[in-house]
PDB file of C-alpha atoms in Angstrom:
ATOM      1  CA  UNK A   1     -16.335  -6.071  10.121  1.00  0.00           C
ATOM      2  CA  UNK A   2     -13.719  -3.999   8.010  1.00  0.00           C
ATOM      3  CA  UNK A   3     -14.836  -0.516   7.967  1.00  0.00           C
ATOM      4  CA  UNK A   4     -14.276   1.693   4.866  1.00  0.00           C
ATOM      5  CA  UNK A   5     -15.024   5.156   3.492  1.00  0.00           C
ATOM      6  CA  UNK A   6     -14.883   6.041  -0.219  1.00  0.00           C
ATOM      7  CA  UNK A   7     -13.678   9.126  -1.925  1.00  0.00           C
ATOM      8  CA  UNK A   8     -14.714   9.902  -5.267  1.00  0.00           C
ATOM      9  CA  UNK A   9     -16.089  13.204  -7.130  1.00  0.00           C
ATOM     10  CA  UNK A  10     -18.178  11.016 -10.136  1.00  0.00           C
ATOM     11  CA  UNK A  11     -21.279   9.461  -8.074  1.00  0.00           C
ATOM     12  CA  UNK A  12     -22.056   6.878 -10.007  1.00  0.00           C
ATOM     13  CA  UNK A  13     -18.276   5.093  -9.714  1.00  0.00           C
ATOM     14  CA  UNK A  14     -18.574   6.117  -5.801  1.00  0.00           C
ATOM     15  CA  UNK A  15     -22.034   4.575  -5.649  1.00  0.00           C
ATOM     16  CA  UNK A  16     -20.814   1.495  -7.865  1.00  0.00           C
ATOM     17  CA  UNK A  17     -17.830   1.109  -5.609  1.00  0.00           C
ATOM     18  CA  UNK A  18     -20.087   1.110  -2.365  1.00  0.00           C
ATOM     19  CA  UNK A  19     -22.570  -0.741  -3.512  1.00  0.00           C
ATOM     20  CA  UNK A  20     -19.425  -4.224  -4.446  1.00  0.00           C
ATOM     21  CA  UNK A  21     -18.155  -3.405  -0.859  1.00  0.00           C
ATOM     22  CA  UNK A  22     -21.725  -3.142   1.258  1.00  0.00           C
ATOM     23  CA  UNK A  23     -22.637  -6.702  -0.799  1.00  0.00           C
ATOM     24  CA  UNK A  24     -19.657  -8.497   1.012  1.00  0.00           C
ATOM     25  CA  UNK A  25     -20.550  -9.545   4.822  1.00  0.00           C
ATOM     26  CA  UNK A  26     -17.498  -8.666   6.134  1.00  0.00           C
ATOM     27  CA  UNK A  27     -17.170  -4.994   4.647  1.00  0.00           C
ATOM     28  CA  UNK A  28     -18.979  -2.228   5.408  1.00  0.00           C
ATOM     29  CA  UNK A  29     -19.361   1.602   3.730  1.00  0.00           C
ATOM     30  CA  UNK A  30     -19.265   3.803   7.199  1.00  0.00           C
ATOM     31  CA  UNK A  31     -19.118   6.626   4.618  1.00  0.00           C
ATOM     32  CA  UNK A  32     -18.754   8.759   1.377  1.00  0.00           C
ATOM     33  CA  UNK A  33     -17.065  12.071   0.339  1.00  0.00           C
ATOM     34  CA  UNK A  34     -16.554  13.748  -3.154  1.00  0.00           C
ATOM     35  CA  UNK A  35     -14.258  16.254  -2.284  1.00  0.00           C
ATOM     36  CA  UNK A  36     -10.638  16.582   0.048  1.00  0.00           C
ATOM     37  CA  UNK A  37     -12.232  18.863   2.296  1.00  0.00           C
ATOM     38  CA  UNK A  38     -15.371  16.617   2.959  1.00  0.00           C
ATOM     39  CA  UNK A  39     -13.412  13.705   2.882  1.00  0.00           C
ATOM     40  CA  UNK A  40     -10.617  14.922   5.364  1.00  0.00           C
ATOM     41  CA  UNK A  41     -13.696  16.577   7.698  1.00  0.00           C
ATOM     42  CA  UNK A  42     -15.509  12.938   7.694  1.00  0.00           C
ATOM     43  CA  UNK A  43     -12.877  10.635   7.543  1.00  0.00           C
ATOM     44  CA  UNK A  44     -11.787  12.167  11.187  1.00  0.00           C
ATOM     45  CA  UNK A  45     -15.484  11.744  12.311  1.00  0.00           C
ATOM     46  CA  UNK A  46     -15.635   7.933  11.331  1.00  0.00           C
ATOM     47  CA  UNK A  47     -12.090   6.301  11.186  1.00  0.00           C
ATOM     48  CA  UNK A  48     -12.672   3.308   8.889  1.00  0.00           C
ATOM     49  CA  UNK A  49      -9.920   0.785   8.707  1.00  0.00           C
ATOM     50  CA  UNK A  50      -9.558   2.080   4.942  1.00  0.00           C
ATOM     51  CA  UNK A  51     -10.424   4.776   2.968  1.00  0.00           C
ATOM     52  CA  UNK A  52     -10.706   4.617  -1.051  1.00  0.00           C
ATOM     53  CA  UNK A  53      -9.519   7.591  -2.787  1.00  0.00           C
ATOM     54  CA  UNK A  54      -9.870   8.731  -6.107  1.00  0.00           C
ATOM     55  CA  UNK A  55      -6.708  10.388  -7.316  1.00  0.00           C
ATOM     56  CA  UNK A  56      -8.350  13.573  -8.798  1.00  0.00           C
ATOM     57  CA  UNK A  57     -10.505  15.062  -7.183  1.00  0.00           C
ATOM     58  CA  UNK A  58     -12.237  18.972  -7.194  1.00  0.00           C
ATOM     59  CA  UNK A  59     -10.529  20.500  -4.824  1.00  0.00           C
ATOM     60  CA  UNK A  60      -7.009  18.393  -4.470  1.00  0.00           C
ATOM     61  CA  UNK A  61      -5.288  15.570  -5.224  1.00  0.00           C
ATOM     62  CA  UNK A  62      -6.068  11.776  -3.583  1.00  0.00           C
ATOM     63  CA  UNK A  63      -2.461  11.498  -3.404  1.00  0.00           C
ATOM     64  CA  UNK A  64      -2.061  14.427  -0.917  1.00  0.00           C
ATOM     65  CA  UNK A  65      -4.926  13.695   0.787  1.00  0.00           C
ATOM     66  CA  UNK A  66      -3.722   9.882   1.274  1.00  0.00           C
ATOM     67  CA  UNK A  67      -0.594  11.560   2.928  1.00  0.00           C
ATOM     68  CA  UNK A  68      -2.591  13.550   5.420  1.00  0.00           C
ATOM     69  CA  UNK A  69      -4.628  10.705   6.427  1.00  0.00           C
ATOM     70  CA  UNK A  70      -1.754   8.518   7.108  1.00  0.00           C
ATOM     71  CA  UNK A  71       0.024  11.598   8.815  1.00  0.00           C
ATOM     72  CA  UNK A  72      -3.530  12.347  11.226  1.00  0.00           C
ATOM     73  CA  UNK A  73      -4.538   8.983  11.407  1.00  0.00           C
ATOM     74  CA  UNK A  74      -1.967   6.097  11.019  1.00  0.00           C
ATOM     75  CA  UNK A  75      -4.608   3.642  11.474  1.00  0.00           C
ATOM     76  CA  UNK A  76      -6.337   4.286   8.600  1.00  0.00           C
ATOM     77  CA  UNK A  77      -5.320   2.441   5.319  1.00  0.00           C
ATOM     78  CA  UNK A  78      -5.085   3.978   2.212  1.00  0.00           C
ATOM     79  CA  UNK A  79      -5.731   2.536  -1.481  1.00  0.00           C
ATOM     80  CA  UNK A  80      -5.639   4.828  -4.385  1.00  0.00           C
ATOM     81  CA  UNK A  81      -8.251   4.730  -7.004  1.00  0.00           C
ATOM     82  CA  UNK A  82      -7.005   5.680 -10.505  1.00  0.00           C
ATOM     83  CA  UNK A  83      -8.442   4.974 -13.807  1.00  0.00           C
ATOM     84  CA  UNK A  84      -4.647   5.368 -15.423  1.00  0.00           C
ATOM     85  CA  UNK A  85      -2.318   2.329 -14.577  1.00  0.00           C
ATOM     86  CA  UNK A  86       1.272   4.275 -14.895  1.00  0.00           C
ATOM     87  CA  UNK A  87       4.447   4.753 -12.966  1.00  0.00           C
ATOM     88  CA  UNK A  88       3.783   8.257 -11.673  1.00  0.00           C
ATOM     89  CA  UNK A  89       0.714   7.024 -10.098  1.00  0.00           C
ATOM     90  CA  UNK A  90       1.815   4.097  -8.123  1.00  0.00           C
ATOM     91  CA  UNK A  91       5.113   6.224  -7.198  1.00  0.00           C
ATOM     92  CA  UNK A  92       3.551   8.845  -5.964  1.00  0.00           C
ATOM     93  CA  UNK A  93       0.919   6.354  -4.127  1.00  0.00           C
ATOM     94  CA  UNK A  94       4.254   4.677  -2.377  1.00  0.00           C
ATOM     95  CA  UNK A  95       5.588   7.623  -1.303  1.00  0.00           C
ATOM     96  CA  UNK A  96       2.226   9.001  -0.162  1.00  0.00           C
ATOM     97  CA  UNK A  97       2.300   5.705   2.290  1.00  0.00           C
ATOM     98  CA  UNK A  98      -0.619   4.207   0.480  1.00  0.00           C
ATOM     99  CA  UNK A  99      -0.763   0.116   1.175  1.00  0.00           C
ATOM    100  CA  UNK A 100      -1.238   0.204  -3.196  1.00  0.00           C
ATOM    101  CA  UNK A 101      -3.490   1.283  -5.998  1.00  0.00           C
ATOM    102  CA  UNK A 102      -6.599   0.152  -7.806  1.00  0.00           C
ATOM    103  CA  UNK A 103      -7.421   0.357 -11.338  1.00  0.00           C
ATOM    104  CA  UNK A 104     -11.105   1.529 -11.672  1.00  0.00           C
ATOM    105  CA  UNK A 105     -11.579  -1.051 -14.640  1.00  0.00           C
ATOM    106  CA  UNK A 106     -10.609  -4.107 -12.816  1.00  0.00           C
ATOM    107  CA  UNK A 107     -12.676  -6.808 -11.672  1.00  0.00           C
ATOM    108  CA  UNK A 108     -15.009  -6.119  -8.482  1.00  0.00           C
ATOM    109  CA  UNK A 109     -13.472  -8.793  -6.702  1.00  0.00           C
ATOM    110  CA  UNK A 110     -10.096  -7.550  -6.884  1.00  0.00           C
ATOM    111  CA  UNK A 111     -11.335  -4.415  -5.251  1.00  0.00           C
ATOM    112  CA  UNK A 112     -12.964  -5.938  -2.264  1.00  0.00           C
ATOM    113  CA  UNK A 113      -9.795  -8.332  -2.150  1.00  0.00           C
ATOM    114  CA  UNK A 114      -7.605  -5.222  -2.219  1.00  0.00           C
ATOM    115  CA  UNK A 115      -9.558  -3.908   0.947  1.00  0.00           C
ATOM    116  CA  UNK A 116      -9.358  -6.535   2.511  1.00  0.00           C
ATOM    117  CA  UNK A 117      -5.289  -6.802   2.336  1.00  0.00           C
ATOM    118  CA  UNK A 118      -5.053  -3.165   3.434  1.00  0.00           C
ATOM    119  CA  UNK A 119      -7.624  -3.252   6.079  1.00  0.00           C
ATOM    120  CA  UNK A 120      -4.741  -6.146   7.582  1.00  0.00           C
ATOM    121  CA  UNK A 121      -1.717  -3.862   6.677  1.00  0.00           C
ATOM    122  CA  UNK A 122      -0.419  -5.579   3.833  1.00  0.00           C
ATOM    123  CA  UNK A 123       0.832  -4.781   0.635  1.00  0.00           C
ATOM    124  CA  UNK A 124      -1.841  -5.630  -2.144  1.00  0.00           C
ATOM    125  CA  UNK A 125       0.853  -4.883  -5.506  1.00  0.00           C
ATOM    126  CA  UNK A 126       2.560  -7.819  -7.371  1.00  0.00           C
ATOM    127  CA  UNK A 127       6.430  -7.923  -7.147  1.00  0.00           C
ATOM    128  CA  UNK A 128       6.341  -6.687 -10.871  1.00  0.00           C
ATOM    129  CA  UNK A 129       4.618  -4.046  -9.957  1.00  0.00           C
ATOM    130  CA  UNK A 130       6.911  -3.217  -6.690  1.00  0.00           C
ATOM    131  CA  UNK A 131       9.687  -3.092  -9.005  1.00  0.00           C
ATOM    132  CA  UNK A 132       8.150  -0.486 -11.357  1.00  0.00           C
ATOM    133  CA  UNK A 133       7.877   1.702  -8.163  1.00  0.00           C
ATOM    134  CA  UNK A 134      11.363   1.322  -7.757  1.00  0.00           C
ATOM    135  CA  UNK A 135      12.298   1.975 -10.795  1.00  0.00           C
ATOM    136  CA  UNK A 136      10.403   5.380 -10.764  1.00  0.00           C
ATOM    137  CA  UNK A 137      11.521   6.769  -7.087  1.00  0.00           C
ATOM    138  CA  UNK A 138      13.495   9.382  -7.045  1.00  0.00           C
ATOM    139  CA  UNK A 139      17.311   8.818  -6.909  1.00  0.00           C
ATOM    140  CA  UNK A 140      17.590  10.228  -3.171  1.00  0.00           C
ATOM    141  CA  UNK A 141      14.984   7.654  -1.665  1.00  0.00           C
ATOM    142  CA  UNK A 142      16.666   4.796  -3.468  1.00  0.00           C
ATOM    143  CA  UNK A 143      18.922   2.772  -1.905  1.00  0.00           C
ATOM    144  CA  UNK A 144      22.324   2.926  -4.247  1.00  0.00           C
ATOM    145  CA  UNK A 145      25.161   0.686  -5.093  1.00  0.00           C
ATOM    146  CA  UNK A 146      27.906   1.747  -2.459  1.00  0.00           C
ATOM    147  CA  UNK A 147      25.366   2.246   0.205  1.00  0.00           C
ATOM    148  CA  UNK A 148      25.456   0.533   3.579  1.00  0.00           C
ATOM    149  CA  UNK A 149      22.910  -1.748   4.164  1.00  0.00           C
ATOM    150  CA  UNK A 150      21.183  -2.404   7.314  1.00  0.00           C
ATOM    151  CA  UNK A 151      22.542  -5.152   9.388  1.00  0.00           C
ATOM    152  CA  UNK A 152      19.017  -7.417   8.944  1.00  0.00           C
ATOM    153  CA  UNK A 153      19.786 -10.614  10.438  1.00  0.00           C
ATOM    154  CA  UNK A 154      19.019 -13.770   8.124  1.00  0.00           C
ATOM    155  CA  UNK A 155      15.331 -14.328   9.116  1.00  0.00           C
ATOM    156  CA  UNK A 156      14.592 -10.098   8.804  1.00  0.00           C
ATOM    157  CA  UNK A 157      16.315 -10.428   5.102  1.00  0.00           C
ATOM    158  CA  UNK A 158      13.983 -13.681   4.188  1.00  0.00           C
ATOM    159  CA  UNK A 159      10.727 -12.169   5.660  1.00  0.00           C
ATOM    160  CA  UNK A 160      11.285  -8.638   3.415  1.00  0.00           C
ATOM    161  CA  UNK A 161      12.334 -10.886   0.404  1.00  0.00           C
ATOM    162  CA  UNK A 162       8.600 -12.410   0.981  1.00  0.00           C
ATOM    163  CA  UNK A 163       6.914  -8.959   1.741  1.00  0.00           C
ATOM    164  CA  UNK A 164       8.400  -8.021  -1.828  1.00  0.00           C
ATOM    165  CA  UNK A 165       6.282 -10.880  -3.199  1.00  0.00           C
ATOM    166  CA  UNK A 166       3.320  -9.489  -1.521  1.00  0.00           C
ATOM    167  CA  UNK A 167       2.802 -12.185   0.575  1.00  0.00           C
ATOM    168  CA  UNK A 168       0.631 -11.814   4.104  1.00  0.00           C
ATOM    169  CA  UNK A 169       2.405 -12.041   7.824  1.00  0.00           C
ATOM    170  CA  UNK A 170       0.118 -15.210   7.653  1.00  0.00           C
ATOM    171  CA  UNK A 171       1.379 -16.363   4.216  1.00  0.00           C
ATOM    172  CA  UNK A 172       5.348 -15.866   5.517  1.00  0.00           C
ATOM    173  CA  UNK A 173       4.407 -17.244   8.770  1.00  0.00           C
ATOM    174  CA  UNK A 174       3.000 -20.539   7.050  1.00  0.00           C
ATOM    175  CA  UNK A 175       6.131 -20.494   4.529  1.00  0.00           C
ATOM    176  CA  UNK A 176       8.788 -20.491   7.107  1.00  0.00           C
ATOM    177  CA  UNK A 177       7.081 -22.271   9.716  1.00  0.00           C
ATOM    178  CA  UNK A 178       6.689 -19.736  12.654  1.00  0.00           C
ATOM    179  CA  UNK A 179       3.665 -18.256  14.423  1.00  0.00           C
ATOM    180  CA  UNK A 180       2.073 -14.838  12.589  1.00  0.00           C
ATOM    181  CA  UNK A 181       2.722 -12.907  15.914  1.00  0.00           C
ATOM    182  CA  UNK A 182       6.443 -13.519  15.401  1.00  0.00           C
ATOM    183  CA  UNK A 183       6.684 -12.447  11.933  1.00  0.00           C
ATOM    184  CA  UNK A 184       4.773  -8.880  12.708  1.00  0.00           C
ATOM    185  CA  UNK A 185       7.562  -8.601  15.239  1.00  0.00           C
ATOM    186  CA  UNK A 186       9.793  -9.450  12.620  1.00  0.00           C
ATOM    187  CA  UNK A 187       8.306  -7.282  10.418  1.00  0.00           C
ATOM    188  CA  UNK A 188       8.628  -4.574  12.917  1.00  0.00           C
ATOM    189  CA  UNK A 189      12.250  -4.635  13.659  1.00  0.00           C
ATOM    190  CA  UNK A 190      12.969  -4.631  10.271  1.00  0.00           C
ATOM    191  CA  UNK A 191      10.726  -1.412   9.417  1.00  0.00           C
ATOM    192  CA  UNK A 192      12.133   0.414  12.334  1.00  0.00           C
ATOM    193  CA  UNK A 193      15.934  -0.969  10.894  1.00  0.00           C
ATOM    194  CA  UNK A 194      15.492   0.743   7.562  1.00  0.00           C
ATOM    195  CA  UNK A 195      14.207   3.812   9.159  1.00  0.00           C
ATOM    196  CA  UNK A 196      10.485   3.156   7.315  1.00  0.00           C
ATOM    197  CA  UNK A 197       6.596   2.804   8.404  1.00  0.00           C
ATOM    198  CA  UNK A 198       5.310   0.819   6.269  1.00  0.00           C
ATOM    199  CA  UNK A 199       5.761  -2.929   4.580  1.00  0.00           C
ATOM    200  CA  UNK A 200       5.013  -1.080   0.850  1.00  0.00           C
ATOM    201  CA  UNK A 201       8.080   0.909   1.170  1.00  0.00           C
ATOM    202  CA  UNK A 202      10.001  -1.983   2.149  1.00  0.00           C
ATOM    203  CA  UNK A 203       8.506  -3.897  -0.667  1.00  0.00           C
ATOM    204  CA  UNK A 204       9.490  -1.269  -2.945  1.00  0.00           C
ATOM    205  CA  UNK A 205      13.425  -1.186  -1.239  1.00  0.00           C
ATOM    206  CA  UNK A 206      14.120  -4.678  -2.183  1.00  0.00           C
ATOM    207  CA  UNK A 207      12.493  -4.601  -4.996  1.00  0.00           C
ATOM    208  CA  UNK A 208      15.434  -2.178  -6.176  1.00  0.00           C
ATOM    209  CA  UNK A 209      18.112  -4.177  -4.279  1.00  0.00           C
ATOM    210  CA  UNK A 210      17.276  -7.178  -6.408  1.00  0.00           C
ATOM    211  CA  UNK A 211      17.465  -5.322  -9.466  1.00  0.00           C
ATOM    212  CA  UNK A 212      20.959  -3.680  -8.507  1.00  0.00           C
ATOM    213  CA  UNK A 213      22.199  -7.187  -7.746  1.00  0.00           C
ATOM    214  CA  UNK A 214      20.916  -8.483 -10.779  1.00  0.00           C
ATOM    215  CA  UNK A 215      22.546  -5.822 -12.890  1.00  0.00           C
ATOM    216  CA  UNK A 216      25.754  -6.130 -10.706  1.00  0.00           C
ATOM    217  CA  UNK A 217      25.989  -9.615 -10.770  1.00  0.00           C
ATOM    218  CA  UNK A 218      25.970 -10.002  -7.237  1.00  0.00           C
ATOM    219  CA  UNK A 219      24.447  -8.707  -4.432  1.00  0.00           C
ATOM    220  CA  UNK A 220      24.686  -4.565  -3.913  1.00  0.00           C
ATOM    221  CA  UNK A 221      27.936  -3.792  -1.575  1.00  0.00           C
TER     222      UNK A 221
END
């Protein structure tokens, strides 16, 4: 059972969000704020698996408060509820450490589907959408033309070409023919290699190395 709390100061989107999740046997609401300081208070109490935060809220920002959660409690995943789909908000959500963002108008089942990838650590954003991130960090957490890259060995450099495409450690596992165990490890080393914590940062650094290659004709020195 995937444990989740939402945040979100207009009760009837909280409600209508609890209600999709709570219909779904393998989800469960363990609670609800409308505020930061409830949420950050309650959040510590329960420690879902993922918390659902609104990006404005009263007192603060969803953003900020994602980033404390992942700071106080790294086993909590984040998604970012936003009713605006633009680059600010799914940069800021990267940077925050969120595992992506959800637009409030989109279908119910992509919600409960984007739970359900966070609750396992993944990243839930399309490459497309990775590469708008990139596009929008700024220019001192980019990885530029010139730089050094980190010596990833051949299987490290295909499993974060696949995390770019959003796939599961499952879905990589079952494309290159190796157990899921052994591509977390994978997945690991390479974090720890790029000096990052999570696989939506990583997502978001090739996503920009593909796009410098492209534009270079080659891949980035």
């Amino acid at each position: 059972m995937t444990r989740v709390f939402v945040v979100d100061d207009h009760e009837i989107v909280r409600r209508g969000v609890a209600q999709l999740i709570d219909a779904e046997p393998d989800l469960e609401v363990v609670g609800e704020a409308a505020s930061v300081h409830e949420a950050s208070r309650r959040i510590a109490a329960t420690q879902p698996d993922v918390a659902v935060l609104d990006v404005r809220l009263p007192d603060g920002s969803g953003i900020d408060l994602c980033r404390d959660i992942r700071s106080a409690h790294p086993s909590v995943n984040c998604l970012i509820l936003t009713a605006y789909d633009d680059d600010e908000a799914l940069r800021a959500a990267v940077l925050a450490g969120a595992s992506g963002y959800v637009i409030k108008n989109v279908r119910g089942g992509s919600i409960v589907d984007a739970i359900r990838r966070a609750a396992s650590g993944n990243t839930i954003q399309a490459p497309e959408v990775m590469m708008r991130a990139a596009r929008t960090l700024h220019p001192e957490t980019n990885p530029r033309r010139g730089s050094i890259d980190p010596a990833l060995s051949l299987r490290e450099s295909q499993i974060l070409g696949l995390i770019a495409e959003g796939m599961t450690n499952r879905e990589i596992g079952d494309r290159l023919g190796i157990a899921e165990k052994t591509v977390k490890n994978y997945v690991s080393g390479l974090l720890a290699k790029l000096g990052m914590e999570r696989r939506t940062q990583a997502a978001v650094y090739e996503a920009e190395r593909k796009h410098q290659a492209d534009e270079g004709g080659g891949r980035p020195l």
